[in-house]
PDB file of C-alpha atoms in Angstrom:
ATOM      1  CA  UNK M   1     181.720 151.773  57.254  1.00 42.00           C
ATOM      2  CA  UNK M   2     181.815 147.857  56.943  1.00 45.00           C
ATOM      3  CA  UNK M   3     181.221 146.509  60.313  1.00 46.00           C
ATOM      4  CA  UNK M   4     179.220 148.545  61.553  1.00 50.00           C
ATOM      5  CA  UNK M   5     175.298 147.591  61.873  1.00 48.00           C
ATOM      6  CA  UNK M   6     172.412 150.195  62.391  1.00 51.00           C
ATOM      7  CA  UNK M   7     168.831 149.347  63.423  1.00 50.00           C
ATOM      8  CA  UNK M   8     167.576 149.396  60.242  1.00 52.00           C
ATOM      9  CA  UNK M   9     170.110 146.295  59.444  1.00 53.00           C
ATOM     10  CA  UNK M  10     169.375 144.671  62.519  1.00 45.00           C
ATOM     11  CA  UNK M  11     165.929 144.866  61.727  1.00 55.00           C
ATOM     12  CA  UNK M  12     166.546 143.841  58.365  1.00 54.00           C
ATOM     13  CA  UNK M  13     168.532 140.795  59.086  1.00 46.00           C
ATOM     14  CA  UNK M  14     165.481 139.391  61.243  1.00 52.00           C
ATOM     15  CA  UNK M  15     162.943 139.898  58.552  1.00 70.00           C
ATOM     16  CA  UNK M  16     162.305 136.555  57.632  1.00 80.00           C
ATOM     17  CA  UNK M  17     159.990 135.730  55.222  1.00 80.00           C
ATOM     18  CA  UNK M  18     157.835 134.003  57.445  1.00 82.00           C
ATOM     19  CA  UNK M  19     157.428 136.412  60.094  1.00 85.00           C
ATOM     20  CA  UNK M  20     157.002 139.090  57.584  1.00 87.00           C
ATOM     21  CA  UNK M  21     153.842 137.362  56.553  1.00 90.00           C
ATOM     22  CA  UNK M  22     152.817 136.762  60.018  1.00 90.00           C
ATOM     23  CA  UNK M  23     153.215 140.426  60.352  1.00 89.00           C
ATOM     24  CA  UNK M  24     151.055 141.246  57.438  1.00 92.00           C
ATOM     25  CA  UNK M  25     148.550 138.698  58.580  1.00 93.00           C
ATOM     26  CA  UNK M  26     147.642 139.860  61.889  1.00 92.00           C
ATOM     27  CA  UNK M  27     147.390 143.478  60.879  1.00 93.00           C
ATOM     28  CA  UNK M  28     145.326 142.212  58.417  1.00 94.00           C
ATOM     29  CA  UNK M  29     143.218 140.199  60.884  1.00 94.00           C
ATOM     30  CA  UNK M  30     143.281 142.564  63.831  1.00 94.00           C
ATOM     31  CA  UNK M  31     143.473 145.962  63.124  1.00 94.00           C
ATOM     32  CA  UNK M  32     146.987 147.467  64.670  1.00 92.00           C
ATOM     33  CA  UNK M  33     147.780 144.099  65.994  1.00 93.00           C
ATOM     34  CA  UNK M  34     151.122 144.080  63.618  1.00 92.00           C
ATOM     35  CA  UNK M  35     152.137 147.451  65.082  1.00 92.00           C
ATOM     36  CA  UNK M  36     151.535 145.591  68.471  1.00 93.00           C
ATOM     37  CA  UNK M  37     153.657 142.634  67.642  1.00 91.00           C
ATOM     38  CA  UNK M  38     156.124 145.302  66.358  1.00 90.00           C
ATOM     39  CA  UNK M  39     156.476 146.907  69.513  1.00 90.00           C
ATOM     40  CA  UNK M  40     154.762 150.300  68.639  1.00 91.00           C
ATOM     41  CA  UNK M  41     151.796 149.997  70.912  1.00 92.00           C
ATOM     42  CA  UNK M  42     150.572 153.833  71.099  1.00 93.00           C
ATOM     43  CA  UNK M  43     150.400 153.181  67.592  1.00 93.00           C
ATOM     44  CA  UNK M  44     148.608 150.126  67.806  1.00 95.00           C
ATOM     45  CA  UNK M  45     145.915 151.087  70.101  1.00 95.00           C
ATOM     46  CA  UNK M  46     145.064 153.977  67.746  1.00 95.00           C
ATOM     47  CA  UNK M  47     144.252 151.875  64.822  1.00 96.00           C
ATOM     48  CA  UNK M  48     142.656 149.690  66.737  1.00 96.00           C
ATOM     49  CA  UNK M  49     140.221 152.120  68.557  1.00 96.00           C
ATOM     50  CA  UNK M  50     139.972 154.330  65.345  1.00 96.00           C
ATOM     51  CA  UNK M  51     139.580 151.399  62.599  1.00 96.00           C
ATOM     52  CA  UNK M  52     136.877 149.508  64.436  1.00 95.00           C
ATOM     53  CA  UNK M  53     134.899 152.711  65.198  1.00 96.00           C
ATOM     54  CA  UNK M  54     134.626 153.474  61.526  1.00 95.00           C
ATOM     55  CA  UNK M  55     133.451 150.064  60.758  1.00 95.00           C
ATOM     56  CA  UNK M  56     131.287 150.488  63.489  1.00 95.00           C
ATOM     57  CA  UNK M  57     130.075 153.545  62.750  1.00 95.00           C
ATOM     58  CA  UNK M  58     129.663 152.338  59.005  1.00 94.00           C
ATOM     59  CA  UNK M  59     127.520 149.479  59.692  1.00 94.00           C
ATOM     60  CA  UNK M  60     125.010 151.897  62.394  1.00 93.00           C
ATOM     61  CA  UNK M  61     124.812 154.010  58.998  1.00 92.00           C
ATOM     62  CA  UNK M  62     122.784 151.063  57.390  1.00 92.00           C
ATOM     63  CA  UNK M  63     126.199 150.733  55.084  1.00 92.00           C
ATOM     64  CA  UNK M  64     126.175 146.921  53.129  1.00 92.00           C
ATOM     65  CA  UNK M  65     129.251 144.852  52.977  1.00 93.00           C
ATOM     66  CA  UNK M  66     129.651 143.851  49.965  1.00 89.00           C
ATOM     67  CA  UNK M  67     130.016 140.643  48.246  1.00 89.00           C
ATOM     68  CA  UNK M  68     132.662 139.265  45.969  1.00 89.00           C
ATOM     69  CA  UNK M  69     130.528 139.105  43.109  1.00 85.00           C
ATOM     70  CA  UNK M  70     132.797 139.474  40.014  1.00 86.00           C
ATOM     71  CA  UNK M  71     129.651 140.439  37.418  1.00 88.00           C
ATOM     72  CA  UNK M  72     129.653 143.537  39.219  1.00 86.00           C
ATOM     73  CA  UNK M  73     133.301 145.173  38.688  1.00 88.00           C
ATOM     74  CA  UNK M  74     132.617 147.807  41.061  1.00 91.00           C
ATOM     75  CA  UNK M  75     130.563 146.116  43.585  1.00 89.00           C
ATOM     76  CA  UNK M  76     133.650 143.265  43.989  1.00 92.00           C
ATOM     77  CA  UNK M  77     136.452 146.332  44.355  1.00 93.00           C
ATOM     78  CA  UNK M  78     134.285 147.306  47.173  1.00 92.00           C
ATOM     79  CA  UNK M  79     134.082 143.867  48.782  1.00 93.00           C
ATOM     80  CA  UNK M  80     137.760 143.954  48.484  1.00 93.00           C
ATOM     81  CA  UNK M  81     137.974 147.254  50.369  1.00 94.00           C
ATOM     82  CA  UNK M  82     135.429 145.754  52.954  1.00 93.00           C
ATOM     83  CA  UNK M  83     137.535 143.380  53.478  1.00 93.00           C
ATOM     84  CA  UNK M  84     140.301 144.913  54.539  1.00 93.00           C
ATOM     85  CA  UNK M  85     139.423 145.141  58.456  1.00 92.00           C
ATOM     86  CA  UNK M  86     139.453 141.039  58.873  1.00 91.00           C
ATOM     87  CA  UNK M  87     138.126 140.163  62.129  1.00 93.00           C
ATOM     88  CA  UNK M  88     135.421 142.460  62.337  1.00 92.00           C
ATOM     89  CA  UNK M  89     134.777 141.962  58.382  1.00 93.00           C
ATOM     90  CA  UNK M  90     134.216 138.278  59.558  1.00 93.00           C
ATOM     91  CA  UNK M  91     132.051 138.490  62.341  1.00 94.00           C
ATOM     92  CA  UNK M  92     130.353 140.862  61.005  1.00 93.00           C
ATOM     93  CA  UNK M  93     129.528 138.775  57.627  1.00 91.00           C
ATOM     94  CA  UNK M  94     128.959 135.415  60.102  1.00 92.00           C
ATOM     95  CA  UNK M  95     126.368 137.034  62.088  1.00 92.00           C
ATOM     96  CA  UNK M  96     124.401 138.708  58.965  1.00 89.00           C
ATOM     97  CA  UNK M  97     125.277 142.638  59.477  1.00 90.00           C
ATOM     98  CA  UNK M  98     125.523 145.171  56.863  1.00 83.00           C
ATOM     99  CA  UNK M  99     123.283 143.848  54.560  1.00 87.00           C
ATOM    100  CA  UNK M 100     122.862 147.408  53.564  1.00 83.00           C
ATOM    101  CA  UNK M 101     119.072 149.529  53.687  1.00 86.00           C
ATOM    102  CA  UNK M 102     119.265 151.353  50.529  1.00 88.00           C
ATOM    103  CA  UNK M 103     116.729 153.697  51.290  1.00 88.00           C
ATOM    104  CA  UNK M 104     117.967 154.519  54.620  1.00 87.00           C
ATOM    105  CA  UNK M 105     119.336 158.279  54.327  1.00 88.00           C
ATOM    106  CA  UNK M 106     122.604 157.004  55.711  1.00 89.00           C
ATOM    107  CA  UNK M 107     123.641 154.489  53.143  1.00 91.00           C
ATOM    108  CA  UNK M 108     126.064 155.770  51.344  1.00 92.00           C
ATOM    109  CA  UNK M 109     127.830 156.972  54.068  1.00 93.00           C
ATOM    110  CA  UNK M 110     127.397 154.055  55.815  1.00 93.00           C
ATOM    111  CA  UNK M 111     129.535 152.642  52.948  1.00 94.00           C
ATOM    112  CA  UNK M 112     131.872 155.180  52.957  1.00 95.00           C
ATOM    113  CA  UNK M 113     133.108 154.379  56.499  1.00 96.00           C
ATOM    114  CA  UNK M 114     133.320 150.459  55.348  1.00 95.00           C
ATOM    115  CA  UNK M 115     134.750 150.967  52.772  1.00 96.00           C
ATOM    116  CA  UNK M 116     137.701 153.581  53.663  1.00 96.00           C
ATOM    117  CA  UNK M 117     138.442 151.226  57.134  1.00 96.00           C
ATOM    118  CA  UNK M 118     139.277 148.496  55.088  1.00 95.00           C
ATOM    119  CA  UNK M 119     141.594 150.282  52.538  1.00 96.00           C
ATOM    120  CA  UNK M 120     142.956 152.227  56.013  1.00 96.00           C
ATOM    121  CA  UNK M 121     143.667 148.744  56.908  1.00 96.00           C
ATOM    122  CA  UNK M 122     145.574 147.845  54.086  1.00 96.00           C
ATOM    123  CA  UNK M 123     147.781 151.052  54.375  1.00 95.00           C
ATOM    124  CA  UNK M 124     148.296 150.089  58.270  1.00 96.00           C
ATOM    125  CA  UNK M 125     149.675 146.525  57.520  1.00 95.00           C
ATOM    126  CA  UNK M 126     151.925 147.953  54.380  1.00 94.00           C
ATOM    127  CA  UNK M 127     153.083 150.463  57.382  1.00 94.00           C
ATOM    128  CA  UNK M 128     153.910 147.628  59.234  1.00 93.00           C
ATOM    129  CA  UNK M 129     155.285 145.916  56.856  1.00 92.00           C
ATOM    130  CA  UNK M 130     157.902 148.878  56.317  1.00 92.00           C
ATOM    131  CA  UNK M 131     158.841 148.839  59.746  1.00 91.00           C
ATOM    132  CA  UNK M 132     159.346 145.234  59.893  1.00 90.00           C
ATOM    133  CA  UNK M 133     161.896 145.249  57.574  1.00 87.00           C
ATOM    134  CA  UNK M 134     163.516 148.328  58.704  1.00 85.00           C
ATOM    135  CA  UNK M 135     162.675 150.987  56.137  1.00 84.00           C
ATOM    136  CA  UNK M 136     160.897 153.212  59.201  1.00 79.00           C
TER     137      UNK M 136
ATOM    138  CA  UNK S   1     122.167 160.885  63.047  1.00 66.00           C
ATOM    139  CA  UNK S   2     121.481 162.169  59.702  1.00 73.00           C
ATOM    140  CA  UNK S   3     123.464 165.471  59.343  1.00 87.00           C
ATOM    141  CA  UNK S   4     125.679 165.356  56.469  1.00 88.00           C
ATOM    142  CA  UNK S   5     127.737 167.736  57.970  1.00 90.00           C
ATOM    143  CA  UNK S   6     128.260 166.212  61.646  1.00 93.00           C
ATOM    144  CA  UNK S   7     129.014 163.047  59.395  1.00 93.00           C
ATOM    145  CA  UNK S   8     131.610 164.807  57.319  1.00 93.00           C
ATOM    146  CA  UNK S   9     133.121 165.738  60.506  1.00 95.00           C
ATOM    147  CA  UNK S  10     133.293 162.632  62.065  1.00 95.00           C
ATOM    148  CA  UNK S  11     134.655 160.939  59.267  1.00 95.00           C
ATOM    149  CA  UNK S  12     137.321 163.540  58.726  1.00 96.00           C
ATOM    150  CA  UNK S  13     137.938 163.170  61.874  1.00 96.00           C
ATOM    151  CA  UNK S  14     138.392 159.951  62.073  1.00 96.00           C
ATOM    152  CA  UNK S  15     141.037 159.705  58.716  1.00 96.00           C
ATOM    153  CA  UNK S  16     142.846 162.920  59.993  1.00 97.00           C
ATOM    154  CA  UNK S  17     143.958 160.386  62.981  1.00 96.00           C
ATOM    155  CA  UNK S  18     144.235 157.344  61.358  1.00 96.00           C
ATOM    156  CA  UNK S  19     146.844 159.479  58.608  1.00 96.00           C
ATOM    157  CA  UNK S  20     148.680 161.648  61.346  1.00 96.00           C
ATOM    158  CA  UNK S  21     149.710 158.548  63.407  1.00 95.00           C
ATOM    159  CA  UNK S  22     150.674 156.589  59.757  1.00 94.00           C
ATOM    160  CA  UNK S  23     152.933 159.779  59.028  1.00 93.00           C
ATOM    161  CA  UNK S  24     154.254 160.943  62.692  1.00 92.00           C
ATOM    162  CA  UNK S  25     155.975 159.260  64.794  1.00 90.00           C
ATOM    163  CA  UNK S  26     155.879 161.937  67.781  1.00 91.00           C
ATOM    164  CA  UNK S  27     152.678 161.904  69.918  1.00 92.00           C
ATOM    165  CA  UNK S  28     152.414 165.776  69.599  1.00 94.00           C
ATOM    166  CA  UNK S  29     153.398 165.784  65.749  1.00 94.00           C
ATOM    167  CA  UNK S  30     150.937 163.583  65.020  1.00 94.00           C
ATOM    168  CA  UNK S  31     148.267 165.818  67.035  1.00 96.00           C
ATOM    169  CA  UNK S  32     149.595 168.705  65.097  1.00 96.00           C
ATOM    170  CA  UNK S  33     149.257 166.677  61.497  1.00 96.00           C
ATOM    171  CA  UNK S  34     146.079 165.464  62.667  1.00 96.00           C
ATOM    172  CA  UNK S  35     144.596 168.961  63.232  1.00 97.00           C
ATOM    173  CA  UNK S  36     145.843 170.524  59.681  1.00 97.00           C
ATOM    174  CA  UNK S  37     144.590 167.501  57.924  1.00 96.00           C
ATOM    175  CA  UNK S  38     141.355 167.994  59.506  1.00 97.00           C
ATOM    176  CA  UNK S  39     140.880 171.663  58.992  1.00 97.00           C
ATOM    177  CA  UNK S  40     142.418 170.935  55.216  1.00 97.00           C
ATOM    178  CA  UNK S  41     139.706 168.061  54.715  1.00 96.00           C
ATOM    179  CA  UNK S  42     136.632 170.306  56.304  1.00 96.00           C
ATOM    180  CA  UNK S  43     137.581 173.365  54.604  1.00 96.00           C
ATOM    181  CA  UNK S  44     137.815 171.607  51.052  1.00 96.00           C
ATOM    182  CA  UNK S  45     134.613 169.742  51.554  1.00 94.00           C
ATOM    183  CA  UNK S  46     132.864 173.204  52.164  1.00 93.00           C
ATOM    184  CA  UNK S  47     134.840 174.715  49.161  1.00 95.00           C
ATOM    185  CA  UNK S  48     133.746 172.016  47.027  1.00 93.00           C
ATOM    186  CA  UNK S  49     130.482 171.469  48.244  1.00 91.00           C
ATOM    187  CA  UNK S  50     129.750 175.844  47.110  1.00 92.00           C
ATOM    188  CA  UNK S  51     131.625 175.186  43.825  1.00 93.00           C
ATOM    189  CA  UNK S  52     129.305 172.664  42.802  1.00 91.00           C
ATOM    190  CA  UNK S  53     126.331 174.789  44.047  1.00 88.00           C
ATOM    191  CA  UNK S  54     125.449 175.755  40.441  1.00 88.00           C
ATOM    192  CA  UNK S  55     126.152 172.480  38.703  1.00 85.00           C
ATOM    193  CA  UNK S  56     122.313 170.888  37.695  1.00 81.00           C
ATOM    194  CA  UNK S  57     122.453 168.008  38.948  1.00 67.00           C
TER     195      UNK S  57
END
């Protein structure tokens, strides 16, 4: 059926490379803000609320954010999960939270909810990603 | 709060949402998907958490 365009190819053809990475770059920074940009608001506002709660939530748990500190393997997989939310990642590391209380009760599920918001994240932007060049 | 379980909850709870409105498209699809994924999660945290009763740990 030459000639004939679907949304998919319309959406394809207006993929550009750079607002593909613009895309990726705001979900990354603001959780659901790609979907937003994308048009898919209900969608948007549910990461947003959801994401940020769990960080939230994480950091009330005494959770730690951890640092990119490559002599610990494990420790530097989970700073890359942690950072996964942006924004709130930043503030949160500019103004000193999640420093983590090991002995609080809470800890590890305090890192639980950082750490699965960030890699959330990074499923949300690949999501968005998809849609943006018109395989959803 | 300190209950394991009430945590478990809420951060099943949380994912079940999060992966229904990745997968669904449909406002009340993704309410359905987010309800099985929940139950799924809950009920295989309880199932694991009695089959590793036993284990010495």
């Amino acid at each position: 059926m030459a000639g004939k365009t679907t949304t998919a190819d319309s959406a394809r053809a207006s993929a550009e490379p750079g607002t593909l990475t613009l895309v990726c770059v705001l979900g990354w920074a603001i959780p659901g803000g790609a979907h937003f940009w994308l048009g898919r608001r209900q969608k948007s506002a549910v990461f947003f609320v959801v994401l940020t709660l769990m960080f939230a939530i994480g950091l009330l748990l005494q959770g730690r954010l951890f640092s990119f500190d490559f002599s610990e393997p494990l420790g530097a997989l989970a700073a890359f999960a942690d950072a996964g939310l942006g924004a709130p990642w930043i503030v949160a590391r500019v103004l000193g939270a999640g420093a983590g209380e090991v002995r609080a009760t809470t800890f590890e599920y305090g890192n639980t909810f950082l750490i699965v918001a960030g890699l959330l994240n990074y499923l949300v932007v690949l999501d968005a990603y998809d849609i943006a060049v018109g395989r959803k | 709060m300190t209950s394991h379980f009430l945590l478990l909850l809420l951060f099943a709870f949380l994912v079940s949402i999060v992966f229904a409105v990745l997968m669904r498209d449909e406002p009340r699809q993704q309410v359905r998907t987010a309800a099985v994924m929940f139950a799924g999660f809950v009920v295989t945290a309880v199932v694991l958490g009695w089959l590793m009763y036993p284990l010495p740990l």
